[in-house]
């Protein structure tokens, strides 16, 4: 502790005086020597005060209120004092428990992220809270024949990719619950093999959750040799629940747009979902 | 495409296809089936319901040539077409 000034003669004097009066309260001592304050703060007690005599230090020039006196029991009666000490001890225990709970909550909130990821992996929900679209659903779904939806196709290419990529049909009319096939065509006009990888987007946004692709050509590297032209199919369906969603009542047009990017060698595109 | 401006709203999450990706038909083995399907679409004003037979045939071609994993046709939504092509033709 910096600033500690313990003159030897004062310590001897005080120790002698205090040792002679073990039962008296420390309050008497501090009233007699108002300018001296114990260096360490803490709960008072006659015995503890005795032990801390070596830490008496000069009062700071800033004021005598700079250092708080140690907390001492409010009563002189030894029974109530013991009870107060007991309460104090219990308060400390409760405070410790509360602090531990707060730290535990903080830790749990950090641990929740990998735990949720683990949960998704084991249950196979893959990041979406909606239950997966199993193939048995395709088997049993009934087309909603009175709701015709126009699906238009869009094709984009990133500026650095020199493919000619376009859809082979501008639109197709489907009903929810019916599987449909559509084609895109891609040509590599350069003299070098090029690897592309694509992603897709569905507008309007809310209809995108009903748009299920059974098989397509996205998210995997597709290699085109020089001067090669291929057909790229997309096999999809619109979930029959689309017809029952009140928000989709006015939706008659869905646009599916694919964008191709160039895949660099050794570059792994993050596949959507928790893999 | 979702722009960066929409900070609060949800962005589109692309989902991987259920059965993965089609291998590319480099040799054009099923090109004739595709041409039949596209012709059917153009003739029928791009209505998918009328050309489901042709799409079924295209997928069967792919499955035969190892360009697609073998799947029973019911699981691809063609359950009604397997029972006889003549029935669906009369529905049309």
GROMACS .gro file of N, CA and C in nm, chain A residues 27-156:
model
  390
   27UNK      N    1  -1.432   0.192   1.874
   27UNK     CA    2  -1.489   0.326   1.856
   27UNK      C    3  -1.420   0.426   1.948
   28UNK      N    4  -1.393   0.379   2.075
   28UNK     CA    5  -1.328   0.468   2.173
   28UNK      C    6  -1.193   0.510   2.118
   29UNK      N    7  -1.123   0.414   2.065
   29UNK     CA    8  -0.989   0.442   2.012
   29UNK      C    9  -0.998   0.546   1.902
   30UNK      N   10  -1.095   0.529   1.814
   30UNK     CA   11  -1.097   0.619   1.698
   30UNK      C   12  -1.148   0.755   1.734
   31UNK      N   13  -1.225   0.762   1.838
   31UNK     CA   14  -1.267   0.897   1.879
   31UNK      C   15  -1.149   0.972   1.939
   32UNK      N   16  -1.065   0.892   2.011
   32UNK     CA   17  -0.951   0.958   2.075
   32UNK      C   18  -0.848   1.001   1.973
   33UNK      N   19  -0.835   0.927   1.869
   33UNK     CA   20  -0.736   0.962   1.768
   33UNK      C   21  -0.809   0.982   1.636
   34UNK      N   22  -0.872   1.096   1.621
   34UNK     CA   23  -0.957   1.113   1.503
   34UNK      C   24  -0.878   1.117   1.374
   35UNK      N   25  -0.756   1.154   1.381
   35UNK     CA   26  -0.685   1.175   1.257
   35UNK      C   27  -0.624   1.048   1.203
   36UNK      N   28  -0.623   0.947   1.283
   36UNK     CA   29  -0.561   0.825   1.236
   36UNK      C   30  -0.669   0.730   1.187
   37UNK      N   31  -0.645   0.670   1.072
   37UNK     CA   32  -0.745   0.577   1.018
   37UNK      C   33  -0.675   0.447   0.983
   38UNK      N   34  -0.739   0.336   0.999
   38UNK     CA   35  -0.673   0.211   0.959
   38UNK      C   36  -0.658   0.203   0.807
   39UNK      N   37  -0.545   0.142   0.769
   39UNK     CA   38  -0.515   0.137   0.625
   39UNK      C   39  -0.609   0.045   0.548
   40UNK      N   40  -0.650  -0.059   0.611
   40UNK     CA   41  -0.736  -0.153   0.538
   40UNK      C   42  -0.881  -0.136   0.581
   41UNK      N   43  -0.971  -0.142   0.486
   41UNK     CA   44  -1.114  -0.133   0.522
   41UNK      C   45  -1.169  -0.274   0.533
   42UNK      N   46  -1.279  -0.286   0.599
   42UNK     CA   47  -1.338  -0.419   0.614
   42UNK      C   48  -1.428  -0.420   0.734
   43UNK      N   49  -1.484  -0.531   0.763
   43UNK     CA   50  -1.575  -0.536   0.878
   43UNK      C   51  -1.495  -0.520   1.006
   44UNK      N   52  -1.549  -0.447   1.096
   44UNK     CA   53  -1.476  -0.419   1.221
   44UNK      C   54  -1.487  -0.534   1.318
   45UNK      N   55  -1.428  -0.510   1.426
   45UNK     CA   56  -1.427  -0.616   1.529
   45UNK      C   57  -1.308  -0.584   1.617
   46UNK      N   58  -1.325  -0.597   1.740
   46UNK     CA   59  -1.215  -0.556   1.829
   46UNK      C   60  -1.090  -0.638   1.800
   47UNK      N   61  -1.111  -0.770   1.779
   47UNK     CA   62  -0.994  -0.853   1.758
   47UNK      C   63  -0.925  -0.818   1.628
   48UNK      N   64  -1.006  -0.789   1.527
   48UNK     CA   65  -0.945  -0.760   1.397
   48UNK      C   66  -0.871  -0.628   1.402
   49UNK      N   67  -0.928  -0.534   1.477
   49UNK     CA   68  -0.861  -0.405   1.488
   49UNK      C   69  -0.723  -0.420   1.550
   50UNK      N   70  -0.715  -0.507   1.647
   50UNK     CA   71  -0.586  -0.531   1.712
   50UNK      C   72  -0.482  -0.576   1.612
   51UNK      N   73  -0.523  -0.670   1.525
   51UNK     CA   74  -0.426  -0.727   1.433
   51UNK      C   75  -0.379  -0.627   1.329
   52UNK      N   76  -0.462  -0.526   1.305
   52UNK     CA   77  -0.429  -0.437   1.194
   52UNK      C   78  -0.354  -0.312   1.239
   53UNK      N   79  -0.297  -0.318   1.357
   53UNK     CA   80  -0.234  -0.197   1.407
   53UNK      C   81  -0.119  -0.150   1.319
   54UNK      N   82  -0.055  -0.244   1.253
   54UNK     CA   83   0.060  -0.206   1.172
   54UNK      C   84   0.025  -0.123   1.051
   55UNK      N   85  -0.105  -0.109   1.023
   55UNK     CA   86  -0.141  -0.041   0.900
   55UNK      C   87  -0.197   0.098   0.925
   56UNK      N   88  -0.183   0.151   1.042
   56UNK     CA   89  -0.229   0.288   1.065
   56UNK      C   90  -0.147   0.382   0.978
   57UNK      N   91  -0.214   0.473   0.913
   57UNK     CA   92  -0.137   0.564   0.830
   57UNK      C   93  -0.189   0.705   0.850
   58UNK      N   94  -0.106   0.800   0.801
   58UNK     CA   95  -0.142   0.941   0.818
   58UNK      C   96  -0.266   0.973   0.739
   59UNK      N   97  -0.344   1.065   0.786
   59UNK     CA   98  -0.461   1.103   0.706
   59UNK      C   99  -0.417   1.174   0.580
   60UNK      N  100  -0.489   1.153   0.470
   60UNK     CA  101  -0.452   1.218   0.345
   60UNK      C  102  -0.488   1.365   0.352
   61UNK      N  103  -0.407   1.450   0.289
   61UNK     CA  104  -0.437   1.594   0.293
   61UNK      C  105  -0.569   1.629   0.224
   62UNK      N  106  -0.618   1.542   0.141
   62UNK     CA  107  -0.742   1.573   0.069
   62UNK      C  108  -0.860   1.582   0.162
   63UNK      N  109  -0.851   1.518   0.276
   63UNK     CA  110  -0.965   1.525   0.367
   63UNK      C  111  -0.979   1.396   0.441
   64UNK      N  112  -1.041   1.406   0.551
   64UNK     CA  113  -1.048   1.285   0.631
   64UNK      C  114  -1.160   1.194   0.586
   65UNK      N  115  -1.242   1.245   0.497
   65UNK     CA  116  -1.350   1.160   0.449
   65UNK      C  117  -1.309   1.077   0.328
   66UNK      N  118  -1.178   1.087   0.290
   66UNK     CA  119  -1.138   1.016   0.169
   66UNK      C  120  -1.146   0.865   0.191
   67UNK      N  121  -1.110   0.822   0.312
   67UNK     CA  122  -1.113   0.679   0.340
   67UNK      C  123  -1.230   0.655   0.434
   68UNK      N  124  -1.314   0.565   0.398
   68UNK     CA  125  -1.430   0.534   0.481
   68UNK      C  126  -1.388   0.452   0.601
   69UNK      N  127  -1.446   0.475   0.716
   69UNK     CA  128  -1.417   0.388   0.831
   69UNK      C  129  -1.471   0.249   0.803
   70UNK      N  130  -1.412   0.147   0.863
   70UNK     CA  131  -1.462   0.014   0.837
   70UNK      C  132  -1.601  -0.002   0.899
   71UNK      N  133  -1.677  -0.091   0.837
   71UNK     CA  134  -1.811  -0.112   0.887
   71UNK      C  135  -1.800  -0.186   1.020
   72UNK      N  136  -1.867  -0.138   1.120
   72UNK     CA  137  -1.862  -0.207   1.249
   72UNK      C  138  -2.003  -0.237   1.292
   73UNK      N  139  -2.018  -0.335   1.376
   73UNK     CA  140  -2.153  -0.376   1.416
   73UNK      C  141  -2.224  -0.261   1.484
   74UNK      N  142  -2.355  -0.256   1.459
   74UNK     CA  143  -2.431  -0.140   1.506
   74UNK      C  144  -2.461  -0.150   1.655
   75UNK      N  145  -2.445  -0.268   1.713
   75UNK     CA  146  -2.482  -0.283   1.854
   75UNK      C  147  -2.362  -0.334   1.931
   76UNK      N  148  -2.363  -0.308   2.054
   76UNK     CA  149  -2.253  -0.355   2.137
   76UNK      C  150  -2.285  -0.489   2.201
   77UNK      N  151  -2.412  -0.526   2.200
   77UNK     CA  152  -2.455  -0.650   2.264
   77UNK      C  153  -2.394  -0.768   2.187
   78UNK      N  154  -2.319  -0.855   2.249
   78UNK     CA  155  -2.253  -0.963   2.177
   78UNK      C  156  -2.349  -1.057   2.107
   79UNK      N  157  -2.470  -1.076   2.160
   79UNK     CA  158  -2.563  -1.169   2.095
   79UNK      C  159  -2.614  -1.111   1.963
   80UNK      N  160  -2.660  -0.987   1.969
   80UNK     CA  161  -2.708  -0.926   1.844
   80UNK      C  162  -2.594  -0.907   1.746
   81UNK      N  163  -2.475  -0.885   1.802
   81UNK     CA  164  -2.361  -0.868   1.711
   81UNK      C  165  -2.334  -0.996   1.635
   82UNK      N  166  -2.345  -1.107   1.708
   82UNK     CA  167  -2.325  -1.236   1.642
   82UNK      C  168  -2.432  -1.258   1.536
   83UNK      N  169  -2.556  -1.214   1.573
   83UNK     CA  170  -2.664  -1.231   1.475
   83UNK      C  171  -2.638  -1.146   1.351
   84UNK      N  172  -2.589  -1.024   1.376
   84UNK     CA  173  -2.559  -0.937   1.262
   84UNK      C  174  -2.451  -0.997   1.176
   85UNK      N  175  -2.352  -1.054   1.241
   85UNK     CA  176  -2.245  -1.116   1.163
   85UNK      C  177  -2.298  -1.233   1.083
   86UNK      N  178  -2.391  -1.304   1.146
   86UNK     CA  179  -2.450  -1.417   1.075
   86UNK      C  180  -2.527  -1.371   0.953
   87UNK      N  181  -2.608  -1.263   0.972
   87UNK     CA  182  -2.680  -1.206   0.858
   87UNK      C  183  -2.583  -1.164   0.750
   88UNK      N  184  -2.475  -1.100   0.793
   88UNK     CA  185  -2.381  -1.050   0.695
   88UNK      C  186  -2.322  -1.165   0.615
   89UNK      N  187  -2.293  -1.271   0.687
   89UNK     CA  188  -2.236  -1.386   0.620
   89UNK      C  189  -2.335  -1.443   0.518
   90UNK      N  190  -2.464  -1.451   0.561
   90UNK     CA  191  -2.564  -1.504   0.470
   90UNK      C  192  -2.583  -1.413   0.350
   91UNK      N  193  -2.580  -1.282   0.376
   91UNK     CA  194  -2.590  -1.190   0.262
   91UNK      C  195  -2.478  -1.214   0.163
   92UNK      N  196  -2.358  -1.236   0.218
   92UNK     CA  197  -2.246  -1.259   0.127
   92UNK      C  198  -2.267  -1.383   0.045
   93UNK      N  199  -2.322  -1.489   0.111
   93UNK     CA  200  -2.345  -1.613   0.036
   93UNK      C  201  -2.446  -1.591  -0.076
   94UNK      N  202  -2.553  -1.520  -0.040
   94UNK     CA  203  -2.655  -1.494  -0.143
   94UNK      C  204  -2.597  -1.414  -0.258
   95UNK      N  205  -2.516  -1.314  -0.221
   95UNK     CA  206  -2.455  -1.231  -0.326
   95UNK      C  207  -2.366  -1.316  -0.416
   96UNK      N  208  -2.294  -1.409  -0.355
   96UNK     CA  209  -2.208  -1.496  -0.435
   96UNK      C  210  -2.291  -1.580  -0.531
   97UNK      N  211  -2.403  -1.633  -0.481
   97UNK     CA  212  -2.486  -1.715  -0.567
   97UNK      C  213  -2.541  -1.634  -0.684
   98UNK      N  214  -2.585  -1.512  -0.652
   98UNK     CA  215  -2.644  -1.428  -0.758
   98UNK      C  216  -2.539  -1.394  -0.862
   99UNK      N  217  -2.419  -1.361  -0.814
   99UNK     CA  218  -2.313  -1.329  -0.910
   99UNK      C  219  -2.279  -1.451  -0.995
  100UNK      N  220  -2.278  -1.569  -0.932
  100UNK     CA  221  -2.248  -1.691  -1.008
  100UNK      C  222  -2.356  -1.716  -1.113
  101UNK      N  223  -2.483  -1.689  -1.075
  101UNK     CA  224  -2.591  -1.709  -1.172
  101UNK      C  225  -2.577  -1.614  -1.289
  102UNK      N  226  -2.540  -1.489  -1.261
  102UNK     CA  227  -2.524  -1.393  -1.370
  102UNK      C  228  -2.413  -1.436  -1.465
  103UNK      N  229  -2.301  -1.479  -1.408
  103UNK     CA  230  -2.191  -1.525  -1.493
  103UNK      C  231  -2.232  -1.649  -1.571
  104UNK      N  232  -2.308  -1.736  -1.506
  104UNK     CA  233  -2.356  -1.856  -1.573
  104UNK      C  234  -2.446  -1.824  -1.692
  105UNK      N  235  -2.533  -1.724  -1.674
  105UNK     CA  236  -2.621  -1.685  -1.784
  105UNK      C  237  -2.540  -1.633  -1.902
  106UNK      N  238  -2.440  -1.552  -1.870
  106UNK     CA  239  -2.355  -1.496  -1.976
  106UNK      C  240  -2.285  -1.608  -2.052
  107UNK      N  241  -2.233  -1.704  -1.976
  107UNK     CA  242  -2.166  -1.816  -2.042
  107UNK      C  243  -2.261  -1.898  -2.126
  108UNK      N  244  -2.384  -1.915  -2.075
  108UNK     CA  245  -2.482  -1.993  -2.150
  108UNK      C  246  -2.518  -1.925  -2.281
  109UNK      N  247  -2.525  -1.792  -2.277
  109UNK     CA  248  -2.560  -1.723  -2.402
  109UNK      C  249  -2.448  -1.737  -2.504
  110UNK      N  250  -2.323  -1.746  -2.459
  110UNK     CA  251  -2.215  -1.770  -2.554
  110UNK      C  252  -2.216  -1.914  -2.604
  111UNK      N  253  -2.250  -2.005  -2.514
  111UNK     CA  254  -2.247  -2.147  -2.553
  111UNK      C  255  -2.364  -2.184  -2.642
  112UNK      N  256  -2.467  -2.099  -2.644
  112UNK     CA  257  -2.587  -2.135  -2.719
  112UNK      C  258  -2.560  -2.148  -2.868
  113UNK      N  259  -2.466  -2.071  -2.920
  113UNK     CA  260  -2.443  -2.073  -3.066
  113UNK      C  261  -2.393  -2.209  -3.114
  114UNK      N  262  -2.283  -2.261  -3.060
  114UNK     CA  263  -2.241  -2.393  -3.108
  114UNK      C  264  -2.337  -2.505  -3.070
  115UNK      N  265  -2.406  -2.487  -2.958
  115UNK     CA  266  -2.500  -2.592  -2.918
  115UNK      C  267  -2.617  -2.600  -3.016
  116UNK      N  268  -2.666  -2.484  -3.058
  116UNK     CA  269  -2.776  -2.484  -3.154
  116UNK      C  270  -2.733  -2.542  -3.287
  117UNK      N  271  -2.609  -2.513  -3.321
  117UNK     CA  272  -2.559  -2.569  -3.446
  117UNK      C  273  -2.553  -2.722  -3.438
  118UNK      N  274  -2.510  -2.772  -3.323
  118UNK     CA  275  -2.506  -2.917  -3.302
  118UNK      C  276  -2.646  -2.976  -3.311
  119UNK      N  277  -2.741  -2.907  -3.251
  119UNK     CA  278  -2.879  -2.954  -3.251
  119UNK      C  279  -2.930  -2.960  -3.394
  120UNK      N  280  -2.899  -2.859  -3.472
  120UNK     CA  281  -2.945  -2.858  -3.611
  120UNK      C  282  -2.882  -2.971  -3.688
  121UNK      N  283  -2.757  -3.001  -3.660
  121UNK     CA  284  -2.691  -3.107  -3.734
  121UNK      C  285  -2.752  -3.242  -3.701
  122UNK      N  286  -2.782  -3.262  -3.573
  122UNK     CA  287  -2.833  -3.393  -3.536
  122UNK      C  288  -2.976  -3.413  -3.583
  123UNK      N  289  -3.056  -3.309  -3.575
  123UNK     CA  290  -3.194  -3.326  -3.617
  123UNK      C  291  -3.213  -3.300  -3.765
  124UNK      N  292  -3.110  -3.250  -3.832
  124UNK     CA  293  -3.118  -3.233  -3.976
  124UNK      C  294  -3.203  -3.117  -4.022
  125UNK      N  295  -3.231  -3.023  -3.929
  125UNK     CA  296  -3.316  -2.913  -3.973
  125UNK      C  297  -3.239  -2.808  -4.051
  126UNK      N  298  -3.108  -2.813  -4.044
  126UNK     CA  299  -3.026  -2.734  -4.133
  126UNK      C  300  -3.046  -2.585  -4.126
  127UNK      N  301  -3.067  -2.529  -4.008
  127UNK     CA  302  -3.071  -2.384  -3.999
  127UNK      C  303  -3.208  -2.325  -4.019
  128UNK      N  304  -3.301  -2.399  -4.072
  128UNK     CA  305  -3.435  -2.344  -4.088
  128UNK      C  306  -3.529  -2.414  -3.991
  129UNK      N  307  -3.614  -2.337  -3.931
  129UNK     CA  308  -3.701  -2.396  -3.830
  129UNK      C  309  -3.814  -2.476  -3.893
  130UNK      N  310  -3.831  -2.464  -4.022
  130UNK     CA  311  -3.938  -2.538  -4.088
  130UNK      C  312  -3.894  -2.682  -4.108
  131UNK      N  313  -3.983  -2.775  -4.091
  131UNK     CA  314  -3.947  -2.915  -4.110
  131UNK      C  315  -3.908  -2.940  -4.255
  132UNK      N  316  -3.819  -3.031  -4.272
  132UNK     CA  317  -3.765  -3.055  -4.406
  132UNK      C  318  -3.870  -3.107  -4.502
  133UNK      N  319  -3.846  -3.082  -4.633
  133UNK     CA  320  -3.938  -3.130  -4.734
  133UNK      C  321  -3.891  -3.267  -4.778
  134UNK      N  322  -3.954  -3.368  -4.724
  134UNK     CA  323  -3.907  -3.501  -4.758
  134UNK      C  324  -3.961  -3.546  -4.892
  135UNK      N  325  -3.899  -3.651  -4.941
  135UNK     CA  326  -3.944  -3.700  -5.070
  135UNK      C  327  -4.081  -3.766  -5.059
  136UNK      N  328  -4.117  -3.810  -4.939
  136UNK     CA  329  -4.250  -3.867  -4.927
  136UNK      C  330  -4.357  -3.760  -4.942
  137UNK      N  331  -4.318  -3.635  -4.915
  137UNK     CA  332  -4.415  -3.529  -4.935
  137UNK      C  333  -4.444  -3.512  -5.084
  138UNK      N  334  -4.340  -3.529  -5.165
  138UNK     CA  335  -4.360  -3.514  -5.310
  138UNK      C  336  -4.452  -3.623  -5.360
  139UNK      N  337  -4.434  -3.743  -5.302
  139UNK     CA  338  -4.515  -3.855  -5.347
  139UNK      C  339  -4.663  -3.828  -5.323
  140UNK      N  340  -4.692  -3.768  -5.208
  140UNK     CA  341  -4.830  -3.759  -5.167
  140UNK      C  342  -4.896  -3.627  -5.198
  141UNK      N  343  -4.822  -3.536  -5.256
  141UNK     CA  344  -4.885  -3.406  -5.271
  141UNK      C  345  -4.981  -3.406  -5.388
  142UNK      N  346  -5.085  -3.329  -5.372
  142UNK     CA  347  -5.192  -3.322  -5.471
  142UNK      C  348  -5.185  -3.185  -5.537
  143UNK      N  349  -5.179  -3.180  -5.667
  143UNK     CA  350  -5.173  -3.050  -5.733
  143UNK      C  351  -5.302  -2.970  -5.713
  144UNK      N  352  -5.283  -2.842  -5.689
  144UNK     CA  353  -5.396  -2.751  -5.670
  144UNK      C  354  -5.426  -2.692  -5.806
  145UNK      N  355  -5.519  -2.750  -5.878
  145UNK     CA  356  -5.528  -2.721  -6.020
  145UNK      C  357  -5.587  -2.585  -6.051
  146UNK      N  358  -5.655  -2.523  -5.950
  146UNK     CA  359  -5.721  -2.398  -5.988
  146UNK      C  360  -5.631  -2.277  -5.969
  147UNK      N  361  -5.509  -2.299  -5.923
  147UNK     CA  362  -5.421  -2.185  -5.896
  147UNK      C  363  -5.304  -2.194  -5.992
  148UNK      N  364  -5.308  -2.117  -6.097
  148UNK     CA  365  -5.200  -2.123  -6.196
  148UNK      C  366  -5.102  -2.011  -6.167
  149UNK      N  367  -4.976  -2.047  -6.162
  149UNK     CA  368  -4.872  -1.950  -6.132
  149UNK      C  369  -4.777  -1.945  -6.251
  150UNK      N  370  -4.737  -1.825  -6.286
  150UNK     CA  371  -4.641  -1.809  -6.395
  150UNK      C  372  -4.503  -1.798  -6.334
  151UNK      N  373  -4.414  -1.880  -6.378
  151UNK     CA  374  -4.276  -1.875  -6.330
  151UNK      C  375  -4.189  -1.824  -6.445
  152UNK      N  376  -4.124  -1.712  -6.424
  152UNK     CA  377  -4.035  -1.662  -6.528
  152UNK      C  378  -3.891  -1.689  -6.487
  153UNK      N  379  -3.807  -1.695  -6.586
  153UNK     CA  380  -3.669  -1.733  -6.562
  153UNK      C  381  -3.576  -1.621  -6.603
  154UNK      N  382  -3.473  -1.609  -6.523
  154UNK     CA  383  -3.376  -1.504  -6.547
  154UNK      C  384  -3.238  -1.566  -6.532
  155UNK      N  385  -3.146  -1.520  -6.613
  155UNK     CA  386  -3.010  -1.575  -6.606
  155UNK      C  387  -2.911  -1.461  -6.604
  156UNK      N  388  -2.817  -1.469  -6.511
  156UNK     CA  389  -2.715  -1.365  -6.500
  156UNK      C  390  -2.580  -1.431  -6.492
   0.00000   0.00000   0.00000
